[in-house]
CSV table of C-alpha atoms and ligand atoms in Angstrom, one decimal:
chain,number,residue,atom,x,y,z
A,1,MET,CA,-54.6,27.4,-12.1
A,2,ARG,CA,-54.0,27.3,-15.8
A,3,LEU,CA,-53.1,30.6,-17.3
A,4,SER,CA,-53.7,31.8,-20.8
A,5,THR,CA,-51.0,34.1,-22.3
A,6,SER,CA,-53.5,36.9,-22.3
A,7,THR,CA,-54.0,36.9,-18.6
A,8,LEU,CA,-50.3,36.5,-17.9
A,9,PRO,CA,-49.3,40.2,-17.9
A,10,ALA,CA,-51.9,41.1,-15.3
A,11,VAL,CA,-50.8,38.2,-13.1
A,12,LEU,CA,-47.2,39.2,-13.6
A,13,THR,CA,-47.9,42.8,-12.5
A,14,THR,CA,-49.5,41.5,-9.3
A,15,LEU,CA,-46.6,39.2,-8.7
A,16,ILE,CA,-44.0,42.0,-9.1
A,17,SER,CA,-45.9,44.5,-7.0
A,18,THR,CA,-46.3,42.1,-4.1
A,19,THR,CA,-42.6,41.0,-4.2
A,20,SER,CA,-41.3,43.1,-1.3
A,21,ALA,CA,-38.2,41.1,-0.6
A,22,HIS,CA,-35.2,43.3,-1.1
A,23,GLY,CA,-31.5,42.7,-0.4
A,24,ARG,CA,-28.4,43.6,1.5
A,25,ILE,CA,-24.9,42.2,2.0
A,26,THR,CA,-24.6,39.7,4.8
A,27,ASN,CA,-20.9,39.0,4.6
A,28,ILE,CA,-17.7,39.5,2.7
A,29,THR,CA,-15.1,36.6,2.5
A,30,THR,CA,-11.5,37.3,1.6
A,31,SER,CA,-9.4,35.0,-0.6
A,32,SER,CA,-7.8,33.6,2.6
A,33,GLY,CA,-11.2,32.6,3.8
A,34,THR,CA,-11.8,35.2,6.6
A,35,VAL,CA,-15.4,36.2,6.8
A,36,TYR,CA,-16.4,39.7,7.7
A,37,PRO,CA,-20.0,40.5,8.5
A,38,GLY,CA,-22.0,43.1,6.5
A,39,TRP,CA,-24.3,45.7,8.1
A,40,ASP,CA,-27.6,44.3,9.4
A,41,PRO,CA,-30.0,47.1,9.8
A,42,ALA,CA,-32.0,45.0,12.3
A,43,THR,CA,-29.0,44.8,14.6
A,44,PRO,CA,-30.3,45.0,18.2
A,45,GLN,CA,-29.2,48.0,20.3
A,46,SER,CA,-27.0,45.8,22.5
A,47,LEU,CA,-24.8,44.8,19.6
A,48,LEU,CA,-24.5,48.2,18.0
A,49,ALA,CA,-21.1,48.8,19.5
A,50,THR,CA,-19.6,45.8,17.7
A,51,PRO,CA,-17.1,47.4,15.2
A,52,LEU,CA,-17.6,46.5,11.5
A,53,ALA,CA,-15.8,47.2,8.3
A,54,ALA,CA,-19.2,47.5,6.7
A,55,TRP,CA,-20.9,50.9,6.6
A,56,ARG,CA,-24.1,51.4,8.7
A,57,ALA,CA,-27.2,52.8,7.2
A,58,SER,CA,-30.9,53.4,7.8
A,59,ASN,CA,-32.0,50.6,5.5
A,60,LEU,CA,-34.2,48.6,7.8
A,61,GLY,CA,-36.3,46.2,5.7
A,62,ASN,CA,-33.3,46.0,3.2
A,63,ILE,CA,-35.0,48.8,1.4
A,64,PHE,CA,-33.8,50.7,-1.8
A,65,VAL,CA,-32.8,54.2,-2.7
A,66,LYS,CA,-35.1,55.9,-5.2
A,67,PRO,CA,-33.9,57.8,-8.2
A,68,SER,CA,-35.4,61.0,-6.6
A,69,GLN,CA,-32.5,60.5,-4.0
A,70,PHE,CA,-29.8,59.9,-6.6
A,71,ASN,CA,-28.5,63.4,-6.4
A,72,THR,CA,-28.3,63.3,-2.6
A,73,SER,CA,-25.7,61.8,-0.2
A,74,ASP,CA,-28.1,58.8,0.3
A,75,ILE,CA,-27.1,57.2,-2.9
A,76,ILE,CA,-23.5,57.0,-1.7
A,77,CYS,CA,-23.7,54.1,0.8
A,78,HIS,CA,-27.5,54.0,1.4
A,79,TYR,CA,-29.7,56.2,3.7
A,80,ASN,CA,-27.8,58.1,6.4
A,81,ALA,CA,-24.7,55.9,6.0
A,82,THR,CA,-21.8,56.2,8.3
A,83,PRO,CA,-18.3,54.7,7.7
A,84,GLY,CA,-17.3,51.3,9.1
A,85,ALA,CA,-14.9,51.3,12.1
A,86,LEU,CA,-12.6,48.6,10.6
A,87,HIS,CA,-10.9,47.9,7.3
A,88,ILE,CA,-10.9,44.4,5.6
A,89,PRO,CA,-7.3,43.6,4.8
A,90,THR,CA,-6.8,42.4,1.2
A,91,THR,CA,-4.3,42.6,-1.6
A,92,ALA,CA,-4.4,44.2,-5.1
A,93,GLY,CA,-5.2,41.4,-7.6
A,94,SER,CA,-7.1,39.2,-5.1
A,95,THR,CA,-10.8,38.6,-5.0
A,96,LEU,CA,-13.4,39.1,-2.4
A,97,LYS,CA,-16.7,37.2,-2.3
A,98,VAL,CA,-19.6,39.4,-1.5
A,99,GLN,CA,-22.7,37.5,-0.2
A,100,TRP,CA,-26.2,39.0,-0.3
A,101,ASN,CA,-29.0,37.7,1.9
A,102,GLU,CA,-31.2,37.0,-1.1
A,103,TRP,CA,-32.2,38.4,-4.4
A,104,PRO,CA,-35.7,38.2,-5.9
A,105,VAL,CA,-35.7,37.0,-9.5
A,106,SER,CA,-38.2,39.7,-10.4
A,107,HIS,CA,-35.6,42.4,-9.5
A,108,LYS,CA,-33.7,42.3,-12.8
A,109,GLY,CA,-30.9,44.8,-13.3
A,110,PRO,CA,-27.2,45.5,-13.4
A,111,VAL,CA,-24.7,44.7,-10.7
A,112,LEU,CA,-22.0,47.4,-10.2
A,113,THR,CA,-18.9,47.7,-8.1
A,114,TYR,CA,-16.9,50.8,-7.3
A,115,LEU,CA,-13.9,51.9,-5.3
A,116,ALA,CA,-13.1,55.2,-3.7
A,117,ASP,CA,-9.7,56.2,-2.3
A,118,CYS,CA,-10.0,57.4,1.3
A,119,ALA,CA,-6.5,59.1,1.2
A,120,GLY,CA,-5.9,57.9,4.7
A,121,SER,CA,-8.2,56.0,7.0
A,122,CYS,CA,-11.8,55.4,5.8
A,123,VAL,CA,-13.1,55.4,9.4
A,124,ASP,CA,-13.8,59.1,9.5
A,125,VAL,CA,-13.9,59.9,5.8
A,126,ASP,CA,-16.3,62.5,4.5
A,127,LYS,CA,-18.5,60.4,2.2
A,128,GLU,CA,-19.6,63.4,0.1
A,129,LYS,CA,-16.0,63.9,-1.0
A,130,LEU,CA,-15.4,60.3,-2.0
A,131,GLU,CA,-14.8,59.9,-5.7
A,132,TRP,CA,-16.1,56.7,-7.1
A,133,VAL,CA,-14.4,54.7,-9.8
A,134,LYS,CA,-16.3,51.8,-11.3
A,135,ILE,CA,-14.2,48.6,-11.4
A,136,ASP,CA,-16.9,46.1,-12.5
A,137,GLU,CA,-20.3,46.0,-14.1
A,138,VAL,CA,-22.6,43.4,-15.6
A,139,GLY,CA,-25.9,44.7,-17.1
A,140,TRP,CA,-28.1,43.0,-19.7
A,141,LEU,CA,-26.6,39.8,-21.1
A,142,ASN,CA,-29.1,38.3,-23.5
A,143,SER,CA,-32.8,37.9,-24.1
A,144,SER,CA,-33.0,34.3,-23.1
A,145,GLY,CA,-36.0,33.5,-21.0
A,146,VAL,CA,-38.0,36.4,-22.4
A,147,ASP,CA,-41.1,34.2,-22.6
A,148,VAL,CA,-40.7,33.0,-19.0
A,149,VAL,CA,-42.0,34.9,-16.0
A,150,PRO,CA,-40.6,37.4,-15.2
A,151,LEU,CA,-39.9,38.9,-18.6
A,152,GLY,CA,-36.8,40.8,-19.6
A,153,GLY,CA,-34.0,38.4,-20.4
A,154,THR,CA,-30.9,37.6,-18.5
A,155,TRP,CA,-29.2,40.3,-16.3
A,156,GLY,CA,-26.3,40.8,-13.9
A,157,SER,CA,-28.9,40.1,-11.1
A,158,ASP,CA,-29.6,36.7,-12.7
A,159,VAL,CA,-25.9,35.8,-12.6
A,160,LEU,CA,-25.8,36.8,-8.9
A,161,ILE,CA,-28.8,34.6,-8.2
A,162,ALA,CA,-27.2,31.7,-10.1
A,163,ASN,CA,-24.2,32.1,-7.7
A,164,LYS,CA,-26.4,31.8,-4.7
A,165,ALA,CA,-26.8,35.6,-4.3
A,166,SER,CA,-23.0,36.1,-4.3
A,167,TRP,CA,-20.6,38.1,-6.4
A,168,MET,CA,-16.8,37.9,-6.8
A,169,VAL,CA,-15.1,41.2,-6.7
A,170,LYS,CA,-11.5,41.5,-8.1
A,171,ILE,CA,-9.3,44.2,-6.6
A,172,PRO,CA,-7.4,45.6,-9.6
A,173,GLU,CA,-3.9,44.1,-9.8
A,174,SER,CA,-2.2,47.4,-10.3
A,175,LEU,CA,-4.1,49.3,-7.6
A,176,ASN,CA,-2.0,51.5,-5.4
A,177,GLU,CA,-1.9,50.3,-1.8
A,178,GLY,CA,-4.1,52.2,0.6
A,179,ASN,CA,-7.5,52.4,2.2
A,180,TYR,CA,-10.6,52.3,0.0
A,181,VAL,CA,-14.3,52.1,0.3
A,182,LEU,CA,-15.8,49.3,-1.8
A,183,ARG,CA,-19.3,50.2,-3.0
A,184,HIS,CA,-21.2,47.2,-4.4
A,185,GLU,CA,-24.7,47.8,-5.8
A,186,ILE,CA,-27.6,46.2,-7.6
A,187,ILE,CA,-30.1,48.4,-9.4
A,188,ALA,CA,-33.5,46.7,-9.8
A,189,LEU,CA,-35.4,47.7,-12.9
A,190,HIS,CA,-38.7,45.8,-12.7
A,191,VAL,CA,-40.7,49.0,-12.4
A,192,ALA,CA,-38.1,51.3,-14.0
A,193,GLU,CA,-40.4,52.2,-16.9
A,194,GLN,CA,-41.9,54.6,-14.4
A,195,VAL,CA,-40.1,57.8,-13.5
A,196,ASN,CA,-38.6,57.2,-10.1
A,197,GLY,CA,-39.3,53.5,-10.4
A,198,ALA,CA,-35.7,52.1,-10.4
A,199,GLN,CA,-34.4,50.8,-7.1
A,200,ALA,CA,-30.7,51.2,-6.1
A,201,TYR,CA,-29.3,48.9,-3.4
A,202,PRO,CA,-25.8,50.3,-2.6
A,203,GLN,CA,-23.7,48.7,0.1
A,204,CYS,CA,-20.3,49.9,1.4
A,205,VAL,CA,-17.4,48.4,3.2
A,206,ASN,CA,-13.9,49.6,4.0
A,207,LEU,CA,-10.8,47.8,2.6
A,208,LYS,CA,-7.1,48.1,3.4
A,209,VAL,CA,-5.4,47.1,0.2
A,210,ALA,CA,-1.8,45.9,0.2
A,211,SER,CA,0.3,46.2,-2.9
A,212,SER,CA,0.4,43.2,-5.2
A,213,GLY,CA,4.1,43.8,-5.7
A,214,SER,CA,3.3,44.9,-9.3
A,215,ARG,CA,5.8,47.4,-10.7
A,216,ASP,CA,3.1,49.1,-12.6
A,217,VAL,CA,1.2,50.7,-9.7
A,218,LYS,CA,-1.8,53.0,-10.6
A,219,LYS,CA,-3.4,55.6,-8.5
A,220,LEU,CA,-7.2,55.4,-8.5
A,221,GLU,CA,-8.2,58.5,-10.5
A,222,GLY,CA,-11.0,59.9,-12.5
A,223,GLY,CA,-13.8,59.1,-10.0
A,224,VAL,CA,-17.1,61.0,-9.5
A,225,VAL,CA,-18.7,61.9,-6.3
A,226,GLY,CA,-21.8,59.9,-5.3
A,227,GLU,CA,-24.3,62.7,-6.0
A,228,ASN,CA,-23.1,62.7,-9.6
A,229,LEU,CA,-23.2,59.0,-10.3
A,230,TYR,CA,-26.7,58.7,-11.7
A,231,GLY,CA,-29.6,60.9,-12.9
A,232,ILE,CA,-33.3,60.1,-12.6
A,233,ARG,CA,-33.7,60.1,-16.4
A,234,ASP,CA,-30.4,58.3,-17.3
A,235,LYS,CA,-31.0,55.8,-20.1
A,236,GLY,CA,-30.2,52.9,-17.8
A,237,VAL,CA,-32.4,54.2,-15.0
A,238,LEU,CA,-35.6,55.2,-16.7
A,239,VAL,CA,-36.0,52.1,-18.9
A,240,ASP,CA,-38.7,49.6,-19.8
A,241,ILE,CA,-37.3,46.0,-19.5
A,242,HIS,CA,-40.6,44.2,-20.0
A,243,GLY,CA,-40.4,43.1,-23.6
A,244,ASN,CA,-37.9,42.5,-26.2
A,245,VAL,CA,-34.8,44.1,-24.7
A,246,THR,CA,-32.0,44.3,-27.3
A,247,SER,CA,-29.5,46.5,-25.5
A,248,TYR,CA,-29.0,48.3,-22.2
A,249,GLU,CA,-26.8,51.2,-21.2
A,250,ILE,CA,-25.4,50.6,-17.7
A,251,PRO,CA,-25.7,53.8,-15.7
A,252,GLY,CA,-22.7,55.5,-14.1
A,253,PRO,CA,-19.2,56.2,-15.3
A,254,MET,CA,-17.0,54.0,-17.5
A,255,VAL,CA,-15.2,51.1,-15.9
A,256,TRP,CA,-11.6,52.1,-14.8
A,257,GLU,CA,-9.1,51.3,-17.6
A,258,PHE,CA,-6.9,49.4,-15.2
A,259,ALA,CA,-9.6,47.2,-13.7
A,260,THR,CA,-9.2,43.6,-14.4
A,261,ARG,CA,-12.4,41.9,-15.5
A,262,PHE,CA,-13.4,38.9,-13.4
A,263,GLU,CA,-15.8,36.6,-15.1
A,264,GLN,CA,-18.4,35.4,-12.6
A,265,PRO,CA,-19.2,31.7,-12.4
A,266,ASN,CA,-22.4,31.1,-14.5
A,267,GLU,CA,-21.9,34.3,-16.4
B,301,CU,CU1,-37.9,44.6,-3.8
């Protein structure tokens, strides 16, 4: 069917509201090539005893956390999350490849990565006490493609899609050795012009970080607890991205001053 520009917005709205595909992390690959599975909410009962570094959650259907839940413990590592039983061994300064199952192009928004220090093992950590420090963020990049369905320009989510739904996470070079929870998240903004319309997809995994040997070791400090990360009316949460976007304020705290920016392929 040939579409005139005047019928396009109506068609677009239909497309967006019927796009129910959401996302989750399927696996994490270390720089040495070891692959660790993510949490699959559809895991059959018989396999639930398999220990994972990834946190479990009640996210069947790869659903999202709504802004009305942003000030509850469900924003931390998704609904009813419980810590992973293992830690992925890695080294400060190295990269991890985080693979999502898929990401719909309509679900434009920022990609954010945090670390929280477990001050010991992460296996039995109290998630409400974890203090999150942002180590990476990519929000709105440019307005290219604004006339193309779906509207809104180029976002972190588009970079992720261009990399086959994957993201490279760099562990800060100067990070103190220890156990950390990695919190990787996409916030979809396709209906964020409505109050409670943004969609957060947080995913957590435990890391055991060895020292890089750097002399200038930094303790991860200045984090915020999960319940204080975002507010329902934050500028980057309640925001209309359908139109001529010229700037975007990424929600959450500032990126850690000792984080080392890793430019994604295709960024
Ligand atoms: Cu969706």
